[in-house]
Structure formats: structure tokens, C-alpha cells
mmCIF file of C-alpha atoms in Angstrom:
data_model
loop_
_atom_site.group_PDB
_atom_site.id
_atom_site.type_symbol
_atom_site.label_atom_id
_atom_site.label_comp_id
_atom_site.label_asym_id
_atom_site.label_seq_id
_atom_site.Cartn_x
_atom_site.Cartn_y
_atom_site.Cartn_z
ATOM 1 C CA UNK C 193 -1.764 -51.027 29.087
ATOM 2 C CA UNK C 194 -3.147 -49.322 31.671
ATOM 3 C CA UNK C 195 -1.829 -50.290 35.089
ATOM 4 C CA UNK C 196 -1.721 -48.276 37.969
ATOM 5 C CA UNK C 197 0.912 -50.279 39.301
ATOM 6 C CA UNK C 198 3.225 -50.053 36.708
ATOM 7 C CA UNK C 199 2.418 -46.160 36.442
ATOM 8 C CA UNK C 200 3.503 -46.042 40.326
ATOM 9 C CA UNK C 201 6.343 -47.551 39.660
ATOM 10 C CA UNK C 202 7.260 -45.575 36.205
ATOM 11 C CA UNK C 203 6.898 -42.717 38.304
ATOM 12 C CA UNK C 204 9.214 -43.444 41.097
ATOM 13 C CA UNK C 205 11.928 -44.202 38.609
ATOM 14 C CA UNK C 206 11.162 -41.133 36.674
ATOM 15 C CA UNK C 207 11.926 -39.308 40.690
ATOM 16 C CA UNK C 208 15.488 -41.821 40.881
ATOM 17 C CA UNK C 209 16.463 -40.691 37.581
ATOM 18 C CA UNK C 210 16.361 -36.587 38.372
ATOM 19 C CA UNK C 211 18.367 -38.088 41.718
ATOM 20 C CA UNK C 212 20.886 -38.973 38.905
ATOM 21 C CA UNK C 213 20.615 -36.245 37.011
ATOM 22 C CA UNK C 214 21.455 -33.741 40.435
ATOM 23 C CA UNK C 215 24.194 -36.310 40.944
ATOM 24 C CA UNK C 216 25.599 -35.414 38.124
ATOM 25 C CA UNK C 217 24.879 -31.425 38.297
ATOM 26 C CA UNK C 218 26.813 -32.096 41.919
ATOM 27 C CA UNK C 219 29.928 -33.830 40.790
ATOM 28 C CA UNK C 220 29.242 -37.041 42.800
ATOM 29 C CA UNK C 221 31.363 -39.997 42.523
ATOM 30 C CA UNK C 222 31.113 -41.654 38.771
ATOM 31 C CA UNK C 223 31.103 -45.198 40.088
ATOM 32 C CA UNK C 224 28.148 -44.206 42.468
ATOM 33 C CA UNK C 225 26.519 -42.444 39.611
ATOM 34 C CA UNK C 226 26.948 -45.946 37.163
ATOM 35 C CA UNK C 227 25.704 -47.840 40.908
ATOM 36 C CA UNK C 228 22.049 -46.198 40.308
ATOM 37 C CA UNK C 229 21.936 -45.953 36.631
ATOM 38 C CA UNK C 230 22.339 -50.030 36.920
ATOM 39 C CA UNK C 231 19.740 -49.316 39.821
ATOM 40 C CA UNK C 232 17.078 -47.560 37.416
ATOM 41 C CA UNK C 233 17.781 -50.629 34.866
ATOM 42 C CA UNK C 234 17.080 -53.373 37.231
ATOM 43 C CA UNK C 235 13.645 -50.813 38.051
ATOM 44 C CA UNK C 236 12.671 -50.588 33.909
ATOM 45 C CA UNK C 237 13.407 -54.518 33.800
ATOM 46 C CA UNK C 238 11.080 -54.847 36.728
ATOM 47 C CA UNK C 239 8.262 -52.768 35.023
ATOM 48 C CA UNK C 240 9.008 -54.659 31.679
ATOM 49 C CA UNK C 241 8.202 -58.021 33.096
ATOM 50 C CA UNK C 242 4.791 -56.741 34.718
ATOM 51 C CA UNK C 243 3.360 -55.017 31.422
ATOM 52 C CA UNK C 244 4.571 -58.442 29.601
ATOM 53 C CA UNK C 245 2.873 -60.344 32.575
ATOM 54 C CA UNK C 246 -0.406 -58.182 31.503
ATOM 55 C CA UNK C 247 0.072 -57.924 27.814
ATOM 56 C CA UNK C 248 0.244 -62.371 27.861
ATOM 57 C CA UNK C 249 -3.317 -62.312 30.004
ATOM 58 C CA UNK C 250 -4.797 -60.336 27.862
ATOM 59 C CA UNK C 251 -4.190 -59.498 23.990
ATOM 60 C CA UNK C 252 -2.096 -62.713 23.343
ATOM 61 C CA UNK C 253 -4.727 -65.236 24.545
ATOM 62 C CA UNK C 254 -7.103 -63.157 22.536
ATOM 63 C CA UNK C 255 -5.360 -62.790 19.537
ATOM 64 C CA UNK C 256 -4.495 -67.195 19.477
ATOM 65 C CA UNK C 257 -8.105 -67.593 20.287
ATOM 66 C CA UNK C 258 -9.060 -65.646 17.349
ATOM 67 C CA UNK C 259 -9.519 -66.676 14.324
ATOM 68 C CA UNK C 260 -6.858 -64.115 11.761
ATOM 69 C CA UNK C 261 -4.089 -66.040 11.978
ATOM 70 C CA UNK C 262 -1.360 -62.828 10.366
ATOM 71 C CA UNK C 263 -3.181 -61.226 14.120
ATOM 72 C CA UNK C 264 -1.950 -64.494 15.305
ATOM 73 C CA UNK C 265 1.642 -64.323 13.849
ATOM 74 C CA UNK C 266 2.269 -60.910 14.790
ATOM 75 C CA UNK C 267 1.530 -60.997 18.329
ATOM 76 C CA UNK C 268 3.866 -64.074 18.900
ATOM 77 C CA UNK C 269 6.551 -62.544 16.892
ATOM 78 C CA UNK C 270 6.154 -59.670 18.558
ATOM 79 C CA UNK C 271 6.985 -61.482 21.725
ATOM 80 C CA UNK C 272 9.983 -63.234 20.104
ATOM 81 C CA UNK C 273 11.223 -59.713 19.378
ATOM 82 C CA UNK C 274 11.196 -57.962 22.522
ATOM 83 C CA UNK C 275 12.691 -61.480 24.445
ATOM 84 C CA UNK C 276 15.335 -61.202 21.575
ATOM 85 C CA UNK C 277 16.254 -57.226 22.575
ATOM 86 C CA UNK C 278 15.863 -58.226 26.370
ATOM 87 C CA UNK C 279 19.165 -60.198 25.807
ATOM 88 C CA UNK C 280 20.663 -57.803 24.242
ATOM 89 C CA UNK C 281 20.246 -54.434 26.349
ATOM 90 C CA UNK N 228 12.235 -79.180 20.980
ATOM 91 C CA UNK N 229 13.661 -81.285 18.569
ATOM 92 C CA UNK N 230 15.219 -78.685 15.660
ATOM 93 C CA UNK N 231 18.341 -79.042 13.664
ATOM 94 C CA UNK N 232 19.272 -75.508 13.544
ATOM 95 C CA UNK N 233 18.883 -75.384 17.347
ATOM 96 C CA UNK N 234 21.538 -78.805 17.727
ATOM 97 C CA UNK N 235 23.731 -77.575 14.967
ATOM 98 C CA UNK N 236 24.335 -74.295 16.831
ATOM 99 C CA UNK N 237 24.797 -75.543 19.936
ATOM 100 C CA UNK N 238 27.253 -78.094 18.574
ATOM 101 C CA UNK N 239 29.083 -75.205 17.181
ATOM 102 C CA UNK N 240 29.085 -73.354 20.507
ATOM 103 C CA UNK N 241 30.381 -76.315 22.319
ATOM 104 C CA UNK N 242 33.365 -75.985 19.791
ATOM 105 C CA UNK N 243 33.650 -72.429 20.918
ATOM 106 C CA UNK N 244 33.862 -72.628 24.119
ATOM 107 C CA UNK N 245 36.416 -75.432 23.483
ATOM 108 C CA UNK N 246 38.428 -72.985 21.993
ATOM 109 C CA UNK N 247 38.307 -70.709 24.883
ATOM 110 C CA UNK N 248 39.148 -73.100 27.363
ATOM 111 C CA UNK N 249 42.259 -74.029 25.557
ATOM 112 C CA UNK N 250 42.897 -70.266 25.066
ATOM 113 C CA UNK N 251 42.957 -69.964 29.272
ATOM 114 C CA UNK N 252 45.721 -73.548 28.939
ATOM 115 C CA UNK N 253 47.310 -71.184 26.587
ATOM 116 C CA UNK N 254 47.877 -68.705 29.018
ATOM 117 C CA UNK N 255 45.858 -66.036 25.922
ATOM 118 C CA UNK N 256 45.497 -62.294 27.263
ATOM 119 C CA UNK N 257 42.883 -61.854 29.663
ATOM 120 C CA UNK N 258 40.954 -59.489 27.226
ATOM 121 C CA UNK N 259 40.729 -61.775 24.243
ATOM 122 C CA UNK N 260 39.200 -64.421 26.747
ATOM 123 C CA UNK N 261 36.702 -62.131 28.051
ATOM 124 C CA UNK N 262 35.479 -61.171 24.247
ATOM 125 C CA UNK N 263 35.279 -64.814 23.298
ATOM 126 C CA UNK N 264 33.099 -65.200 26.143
ATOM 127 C CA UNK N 265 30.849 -62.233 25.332
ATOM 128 C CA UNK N 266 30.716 -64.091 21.811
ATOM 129 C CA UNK N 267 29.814 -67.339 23.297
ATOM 130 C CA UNK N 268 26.918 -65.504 25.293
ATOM 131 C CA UNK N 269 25.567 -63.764 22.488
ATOM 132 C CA UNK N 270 25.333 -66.700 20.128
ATOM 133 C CA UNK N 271 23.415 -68.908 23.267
ATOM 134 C CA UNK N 272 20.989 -65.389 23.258
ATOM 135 C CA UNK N 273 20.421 -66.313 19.580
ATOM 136 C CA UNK N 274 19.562 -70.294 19.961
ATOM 137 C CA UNK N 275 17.051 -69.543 23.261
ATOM 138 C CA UNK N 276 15.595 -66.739 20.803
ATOM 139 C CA UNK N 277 14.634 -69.609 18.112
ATOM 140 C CA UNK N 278 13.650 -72.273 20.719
ATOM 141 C CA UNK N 279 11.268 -69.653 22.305
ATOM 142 C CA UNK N 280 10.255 -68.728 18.805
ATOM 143 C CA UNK N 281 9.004 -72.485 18.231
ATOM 144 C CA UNK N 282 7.687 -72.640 21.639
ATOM 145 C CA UNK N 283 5.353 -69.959 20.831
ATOM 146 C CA UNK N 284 4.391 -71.765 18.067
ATOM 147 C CA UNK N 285 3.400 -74.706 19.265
ATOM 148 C CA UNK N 286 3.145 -75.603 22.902
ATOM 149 C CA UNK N 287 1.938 -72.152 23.489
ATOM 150 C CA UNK N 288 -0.741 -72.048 20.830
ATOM 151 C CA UNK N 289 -1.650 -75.366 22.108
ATOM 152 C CA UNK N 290 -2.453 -74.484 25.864
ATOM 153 C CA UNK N 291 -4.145 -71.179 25.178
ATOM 154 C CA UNK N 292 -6.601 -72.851 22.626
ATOM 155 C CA UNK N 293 -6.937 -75.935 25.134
ATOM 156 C CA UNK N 294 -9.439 -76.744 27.634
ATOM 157 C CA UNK N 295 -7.432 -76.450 30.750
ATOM 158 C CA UNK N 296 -7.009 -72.747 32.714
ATOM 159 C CA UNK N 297 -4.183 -74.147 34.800
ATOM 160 C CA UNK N 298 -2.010 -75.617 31.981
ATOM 161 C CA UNK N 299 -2.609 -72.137 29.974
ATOM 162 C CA UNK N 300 -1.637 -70.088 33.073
ATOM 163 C CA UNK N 301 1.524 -72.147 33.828
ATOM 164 C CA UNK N 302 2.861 -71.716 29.932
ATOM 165 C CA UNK N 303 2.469 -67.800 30.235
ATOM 166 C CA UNK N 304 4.173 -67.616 33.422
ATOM 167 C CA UNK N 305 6.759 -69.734 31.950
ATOM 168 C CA UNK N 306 6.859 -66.831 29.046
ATOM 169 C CA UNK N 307 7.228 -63.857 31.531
ATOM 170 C CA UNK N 308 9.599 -65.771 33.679
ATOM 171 C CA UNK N 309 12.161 -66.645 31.332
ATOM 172 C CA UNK N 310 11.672 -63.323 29.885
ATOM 173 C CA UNK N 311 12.632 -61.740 33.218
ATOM 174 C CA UNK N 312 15.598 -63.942 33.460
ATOM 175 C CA UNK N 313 16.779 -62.309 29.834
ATOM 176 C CA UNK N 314 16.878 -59.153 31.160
ATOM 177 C CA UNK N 315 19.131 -60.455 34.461
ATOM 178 C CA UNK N 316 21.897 -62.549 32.573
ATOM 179 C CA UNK X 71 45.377 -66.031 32.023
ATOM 180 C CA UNK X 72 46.268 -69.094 33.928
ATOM 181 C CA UNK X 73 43.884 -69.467 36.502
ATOM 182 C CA UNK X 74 43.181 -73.150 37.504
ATOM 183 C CA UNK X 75 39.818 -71.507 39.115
ATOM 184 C CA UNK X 76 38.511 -70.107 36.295
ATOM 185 C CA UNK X 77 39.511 -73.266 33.977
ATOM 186 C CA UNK X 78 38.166 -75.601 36.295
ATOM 187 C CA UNK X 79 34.300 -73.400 36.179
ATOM 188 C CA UNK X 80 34.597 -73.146 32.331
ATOM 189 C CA UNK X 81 35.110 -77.133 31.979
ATOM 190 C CA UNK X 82 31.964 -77.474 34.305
ATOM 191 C CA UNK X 83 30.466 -75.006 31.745
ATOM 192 C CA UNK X 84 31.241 -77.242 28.977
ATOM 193 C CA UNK X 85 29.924 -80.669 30.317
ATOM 194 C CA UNK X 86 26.742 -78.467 31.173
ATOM 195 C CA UNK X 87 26.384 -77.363 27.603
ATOM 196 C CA UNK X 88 26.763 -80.944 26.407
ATOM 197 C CA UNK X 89 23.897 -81.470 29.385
ATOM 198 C CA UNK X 90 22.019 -78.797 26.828
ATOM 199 C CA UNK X 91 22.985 -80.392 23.987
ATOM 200 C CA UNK X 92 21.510 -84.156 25.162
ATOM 201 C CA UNK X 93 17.938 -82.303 26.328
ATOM 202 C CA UNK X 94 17.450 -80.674 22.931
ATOM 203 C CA UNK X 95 18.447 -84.652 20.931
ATOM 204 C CA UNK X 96 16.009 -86.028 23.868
ATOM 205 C CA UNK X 97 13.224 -83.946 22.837
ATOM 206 C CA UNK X 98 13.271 -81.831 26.032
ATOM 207 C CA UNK X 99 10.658 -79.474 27.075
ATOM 208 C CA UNK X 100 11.672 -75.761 25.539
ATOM 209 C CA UNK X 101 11.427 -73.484 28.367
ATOM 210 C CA UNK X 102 13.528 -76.164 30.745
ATOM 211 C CA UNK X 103 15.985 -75.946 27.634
ATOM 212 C CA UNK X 104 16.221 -71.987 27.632
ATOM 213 C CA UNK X 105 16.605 -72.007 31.869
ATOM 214 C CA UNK X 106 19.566 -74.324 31.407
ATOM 215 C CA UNK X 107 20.715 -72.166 28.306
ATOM 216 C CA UNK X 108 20.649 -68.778 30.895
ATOM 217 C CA UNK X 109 22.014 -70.723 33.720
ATOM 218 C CA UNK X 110 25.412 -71.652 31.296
ATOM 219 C CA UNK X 111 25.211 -67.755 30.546
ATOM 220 C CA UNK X 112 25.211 -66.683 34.408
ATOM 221 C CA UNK X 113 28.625 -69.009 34.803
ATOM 222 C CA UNK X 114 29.805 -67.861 32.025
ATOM 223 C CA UNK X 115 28.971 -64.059 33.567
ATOM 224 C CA UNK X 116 30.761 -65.116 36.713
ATOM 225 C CA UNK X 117 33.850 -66.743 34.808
ATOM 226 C CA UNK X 118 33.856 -63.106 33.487
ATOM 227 C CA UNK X 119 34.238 -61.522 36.350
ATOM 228 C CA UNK X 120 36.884 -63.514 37.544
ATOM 229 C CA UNK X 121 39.058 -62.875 34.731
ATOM 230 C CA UNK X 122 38.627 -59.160 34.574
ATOM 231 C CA UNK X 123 39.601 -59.418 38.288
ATOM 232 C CA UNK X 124 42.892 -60.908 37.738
ATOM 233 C CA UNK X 125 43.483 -58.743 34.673
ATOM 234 C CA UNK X 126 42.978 -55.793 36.838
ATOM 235 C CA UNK X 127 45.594 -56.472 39.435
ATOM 236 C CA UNK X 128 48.266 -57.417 37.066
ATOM 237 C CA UNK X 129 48.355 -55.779 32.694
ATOM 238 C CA UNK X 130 46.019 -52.817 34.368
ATOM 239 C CA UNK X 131 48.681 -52.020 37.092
ATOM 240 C CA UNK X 132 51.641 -53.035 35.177
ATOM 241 C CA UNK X 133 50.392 -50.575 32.111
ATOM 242 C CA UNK X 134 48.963 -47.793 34.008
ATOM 243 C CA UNK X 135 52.350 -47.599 36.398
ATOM 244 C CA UNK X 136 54.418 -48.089 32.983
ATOM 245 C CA UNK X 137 55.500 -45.280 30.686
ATOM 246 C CA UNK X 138 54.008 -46.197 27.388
ATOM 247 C CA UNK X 139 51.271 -43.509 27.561
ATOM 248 C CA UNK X 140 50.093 -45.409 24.033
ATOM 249 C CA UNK X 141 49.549 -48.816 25.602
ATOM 250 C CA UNK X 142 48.063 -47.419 28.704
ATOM 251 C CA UNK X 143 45.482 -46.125 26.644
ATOM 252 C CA UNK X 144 44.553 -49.256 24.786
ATOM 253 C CA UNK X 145 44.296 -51.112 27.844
ATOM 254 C CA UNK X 146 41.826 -48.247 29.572
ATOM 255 C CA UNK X 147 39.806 -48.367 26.528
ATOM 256 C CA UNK X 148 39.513 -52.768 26.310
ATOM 257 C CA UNK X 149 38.177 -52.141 29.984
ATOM 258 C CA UNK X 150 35.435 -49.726 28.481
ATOM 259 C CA UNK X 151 35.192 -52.257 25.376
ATOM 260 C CA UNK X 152 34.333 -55.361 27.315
ATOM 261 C CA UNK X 153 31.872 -53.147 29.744
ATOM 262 C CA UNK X 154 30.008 -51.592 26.625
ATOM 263 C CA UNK X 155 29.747 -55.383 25.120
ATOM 264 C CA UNK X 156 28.355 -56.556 28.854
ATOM 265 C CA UNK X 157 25.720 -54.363 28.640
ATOM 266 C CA UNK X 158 24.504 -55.661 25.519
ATOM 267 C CA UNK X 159 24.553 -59.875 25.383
ATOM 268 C CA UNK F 223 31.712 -36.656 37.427
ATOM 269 C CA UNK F 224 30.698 -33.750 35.347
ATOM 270 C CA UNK F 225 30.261 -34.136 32.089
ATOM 271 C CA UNK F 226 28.148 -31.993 29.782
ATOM 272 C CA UNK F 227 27.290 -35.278 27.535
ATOM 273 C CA UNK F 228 26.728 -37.208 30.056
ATOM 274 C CA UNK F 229 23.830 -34.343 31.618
ATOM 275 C CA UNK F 230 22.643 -33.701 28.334
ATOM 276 C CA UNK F 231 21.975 -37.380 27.375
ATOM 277 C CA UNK F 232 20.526 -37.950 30.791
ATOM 278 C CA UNK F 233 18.206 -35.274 30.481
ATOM 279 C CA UNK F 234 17.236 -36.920 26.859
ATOM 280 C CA UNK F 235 16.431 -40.391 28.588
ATOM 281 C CA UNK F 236 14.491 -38.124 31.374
ATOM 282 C CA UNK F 237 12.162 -36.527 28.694
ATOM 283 C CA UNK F 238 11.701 -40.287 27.068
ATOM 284 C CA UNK F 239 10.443 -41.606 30.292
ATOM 285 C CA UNK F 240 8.454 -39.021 30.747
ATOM 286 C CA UNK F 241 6.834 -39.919 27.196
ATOM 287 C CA UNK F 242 6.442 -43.528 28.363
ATOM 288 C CA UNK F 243 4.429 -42.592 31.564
ATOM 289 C CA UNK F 244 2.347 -40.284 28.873
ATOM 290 C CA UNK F 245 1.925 -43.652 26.859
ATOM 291 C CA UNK F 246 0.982 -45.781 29.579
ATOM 292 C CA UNK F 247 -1.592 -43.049 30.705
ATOM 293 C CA UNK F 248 -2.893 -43.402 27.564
ATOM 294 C CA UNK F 249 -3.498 -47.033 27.291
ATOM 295 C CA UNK F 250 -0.693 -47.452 24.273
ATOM 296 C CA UNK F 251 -0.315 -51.251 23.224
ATOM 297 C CA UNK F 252 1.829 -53.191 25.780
ATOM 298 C CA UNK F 253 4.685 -54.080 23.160
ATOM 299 C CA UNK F 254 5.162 -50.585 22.273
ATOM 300 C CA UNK F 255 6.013 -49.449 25.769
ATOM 301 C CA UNK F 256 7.983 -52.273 26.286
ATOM 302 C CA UNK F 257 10.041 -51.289 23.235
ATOM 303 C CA UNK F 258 10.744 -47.885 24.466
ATOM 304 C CA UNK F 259 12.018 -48.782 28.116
ATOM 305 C CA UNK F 260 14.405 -50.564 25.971
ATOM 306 C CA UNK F 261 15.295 -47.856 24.081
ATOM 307 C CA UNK F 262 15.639 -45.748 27.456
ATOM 308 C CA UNK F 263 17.618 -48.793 28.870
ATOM 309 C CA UNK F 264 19.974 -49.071 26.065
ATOM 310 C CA UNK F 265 20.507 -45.058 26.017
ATOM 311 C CA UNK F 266 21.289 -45.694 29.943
ATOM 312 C CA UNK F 267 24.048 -48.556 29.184
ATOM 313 C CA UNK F 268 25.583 -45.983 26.676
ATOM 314 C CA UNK F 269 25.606 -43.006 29.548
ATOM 315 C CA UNK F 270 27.202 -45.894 31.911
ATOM 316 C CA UNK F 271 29.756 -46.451 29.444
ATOM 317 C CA UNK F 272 30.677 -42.848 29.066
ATOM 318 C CA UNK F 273 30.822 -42.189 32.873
ATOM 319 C CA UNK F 274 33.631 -45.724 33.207
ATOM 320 C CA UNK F 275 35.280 -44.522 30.098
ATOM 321 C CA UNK F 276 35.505 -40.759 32.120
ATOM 322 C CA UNK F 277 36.569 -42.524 35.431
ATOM 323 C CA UNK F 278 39.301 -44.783 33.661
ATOM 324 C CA UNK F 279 40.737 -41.816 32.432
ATOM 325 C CA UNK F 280 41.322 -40.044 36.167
ATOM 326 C CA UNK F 281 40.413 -41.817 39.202
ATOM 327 C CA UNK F 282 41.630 -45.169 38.536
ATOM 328 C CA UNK F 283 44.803 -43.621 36.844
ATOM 329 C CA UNK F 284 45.340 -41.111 39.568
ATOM 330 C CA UNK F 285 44.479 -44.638 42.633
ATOM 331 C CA UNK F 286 46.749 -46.576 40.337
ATOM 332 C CA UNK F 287 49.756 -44.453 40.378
ATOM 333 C CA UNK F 288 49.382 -43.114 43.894
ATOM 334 C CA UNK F 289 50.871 -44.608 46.686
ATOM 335 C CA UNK F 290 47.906 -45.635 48.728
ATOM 336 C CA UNK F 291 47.696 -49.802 47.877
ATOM 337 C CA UNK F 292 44.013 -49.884 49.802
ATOM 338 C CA UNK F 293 42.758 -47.027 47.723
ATOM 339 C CA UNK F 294 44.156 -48.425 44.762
ATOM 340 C CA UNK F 295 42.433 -52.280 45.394
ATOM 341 C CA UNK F 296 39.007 -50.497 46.611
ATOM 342 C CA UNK F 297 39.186 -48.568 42.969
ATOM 343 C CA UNK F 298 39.917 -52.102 41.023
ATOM 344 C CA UNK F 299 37.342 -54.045 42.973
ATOM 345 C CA UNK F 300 34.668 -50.971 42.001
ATOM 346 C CA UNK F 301 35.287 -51.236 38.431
ATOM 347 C CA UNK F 302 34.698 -55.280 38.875
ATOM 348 C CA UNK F 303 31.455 -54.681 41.013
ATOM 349 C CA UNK F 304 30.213 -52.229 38.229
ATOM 350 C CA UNK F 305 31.602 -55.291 35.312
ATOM 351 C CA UNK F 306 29.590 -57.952 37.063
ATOM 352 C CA UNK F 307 25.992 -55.939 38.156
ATOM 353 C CA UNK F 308 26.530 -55.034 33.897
ATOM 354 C CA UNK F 309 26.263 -58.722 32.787
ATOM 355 C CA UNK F 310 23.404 -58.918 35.321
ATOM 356 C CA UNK F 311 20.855 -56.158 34.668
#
């Protein structure tokens, strides 16, 4: 993974986080404070899709075109998984 | 998708939510409604985990090893769009 | 909880489920299964909402303005309870 | 809002992100990121949780029992807003 998109936007969220963290430091308003933390979660999910958007184009068609099928397996288990913990978090 | 497991749990979540709606006729406490809810959610998270899980297996498997481009593009956007829906509900 | 609002959305829930629950005996196509599956969990997110509503303006007041420091308590912490669980399904 | 657990955890999730940009800068597999901006997102819902549980416990207490009824609604239909972005991010 290697996207300078996604390292943009990793990067911006990494800058609204510290906003949060001075927040914090400067005794704002807790339900403001849970308004961008909810903010920076909708950002991550954002960044999640385009790196699974990626991942699908590239090492998933290659590993079901190979021919190891465990290499196979893994990767589409692997996809299971992180859908699974996406419904959880 | 034709799997028992997947029918047989969403048999029992129809019961469920059965339960819950009789719980509101009931007049229950607001709380106890709101957990059975949460319940209800997490055990539809579970049954679109498996039916993605045999998705994978088959339809996907089948479209990336296929002949057609288009038909393998629209099953992986399917993938990351569901996916992105996960991490919104 | 006896809302005729919040029943009436939560029987449309149901005959949507049993909607589910006919596409997965008819064979139905996986990834229009799971987008009915998260649109039943977006209702149920509203229904949610609804309830927590009414719960606020009525036990939360009553509890909070009563003098049972005890059962104040338990009803600050369900609020953080069902929050904590809303974050994770 | 201040709360030395809640700065100290948020400067925790800071340094992970921070270690995720690092990863993506380094080409790490796709999955793995993925995996850790759940970690960060789930370390996030707990902070969130912390800050309600913080805000429970004094604001809405204090808007509850005061005499203002505008100040108290606006502080009930907060803690709903916060409830419903939960169940959607």
C-alpha cells in the first residue's frame, strides 16, 4: 500500500486529531470533543474503504489467479475478517 | 445464497425481534429494549459475515478467474461497497 | 416504552426481515442479501434513537431530579452502557 | 472536559497513527493497515465513552436539575445526536 492519496488523507487526520488533543488540553465542551472524535472515525472509515478499494485491484485478483490455493484462502479470509471487525468498531 | 445456517439464523432473529416488539406492547423499560436491539444488530453482523464469507468463495472466485473485466470490476466494487456500508451502520 | 411510532417502524422491520428471509430460500444474489441485511440494521439504528429519546425526557429526568443518588447512578451509567455497545455492532 | 485519561489515551492513539502513516510510507500489506485503523478506531470509541460517561456525571446532571427547561432539552437532544452519529460511524 502505497497511496499518496490515502497518505494525504492519513495526514490530515493525524492534524484533526492534535485539534482534539488541544481541545482537550483547553477544557472545551465534552460533547464537541465526542462531535470530532466521531469526525476522525468517519475520516479512518473513509481511508479504510480506499486501501480495501486498492488492496481488491491488486493482491486479491492476484492471489485467485494464482495457482496456491492456502495464498488463495488466506487472502479471502482475510477479507472476511476485517468486514467482520468493520461491524463491530 | 442458498445456506442453512444462513436461514436458520435469520429464522431465529425474526423470533427475536418478535420478542422485542412484544416487549415495546409490554410497555418493557426503555433500556432493556434498546439492548435487545443492539443484540438483534449484532447477530444480523454475524449472518452478512458468513454470506460474504461464501460470496468470496464462489461468485467472487468465479468473476476474477473469468473472462470478462466488467463483471470482475462490478463484484469488487460490490466488496468495497458493502464494506463501506459496515463501517456506517 | 409505549410508543405507537416506534412499534409501528419495528413491525415494518419485521415484514422486511421476512423480505430477507424469502431472498435467501429464493436463492438471491449475496451482496443484494447483505444491503437488505444493513438496511434492517439502519431502522433498527433509527428505532434506537427514538427510544433513547423518549427515555431521556422521562426515567432520565424523573431519576436525575429524584433523591435516590443510587438509582441515579445506574441510570447515568445504562446511558454510557448502550453508547459503549453502539459503538461496537 | 479535562481529563488526564482521556489526554493520555489520546496521545496513545496519536503516536499509533503516526505508526500507520510510517506503515503506509513503507508499503506494509494493505490488510495490516487496515487492521490497525481499527485498532485506533476502537481505542477512539473507548475515549468517546469515557468523555459521555464524564459529561453524564456533571453537565447533564447540573442542565437536569437546573431550572433552565431549554438548556436542559438542548443537553438531552446532544446526548441523542452523539447516540445516533455512534450507531452510524
Amino acid at each position: 500500500m502505497s497511496n499518496p492519496q490515502v497518505l494525504r488523507r492519513l495526514k490530515t487526520i493525524e492534524g484533526h486529531l492534535r485539534g482534539i488533543i488541544r481541545m482537550v488540553e483547553e477544557d472545551a465542551y465534552c460533547i464537541d470533543i465526542i462531535r470530532q472524535i466521531q469526525a476522525v472515525e468517519a475520516a479512518l472509515n473513509k481511508v479504510s474503504g480506499i486501501i480495501l478499494e486498492d488492496h481488491l485491484n491488486s493482491c486479491v485478483i492476484t492471489a485467485i489467479r494464482g495457482d496456491d490455493p492456502a495464498e488463495r484462502e488466506r487472502v479471502l479470509k482475510e477479507i472476511q475478517e476485517v468486514f467482520e471487525t468493520a461491524t463491530k468498531v
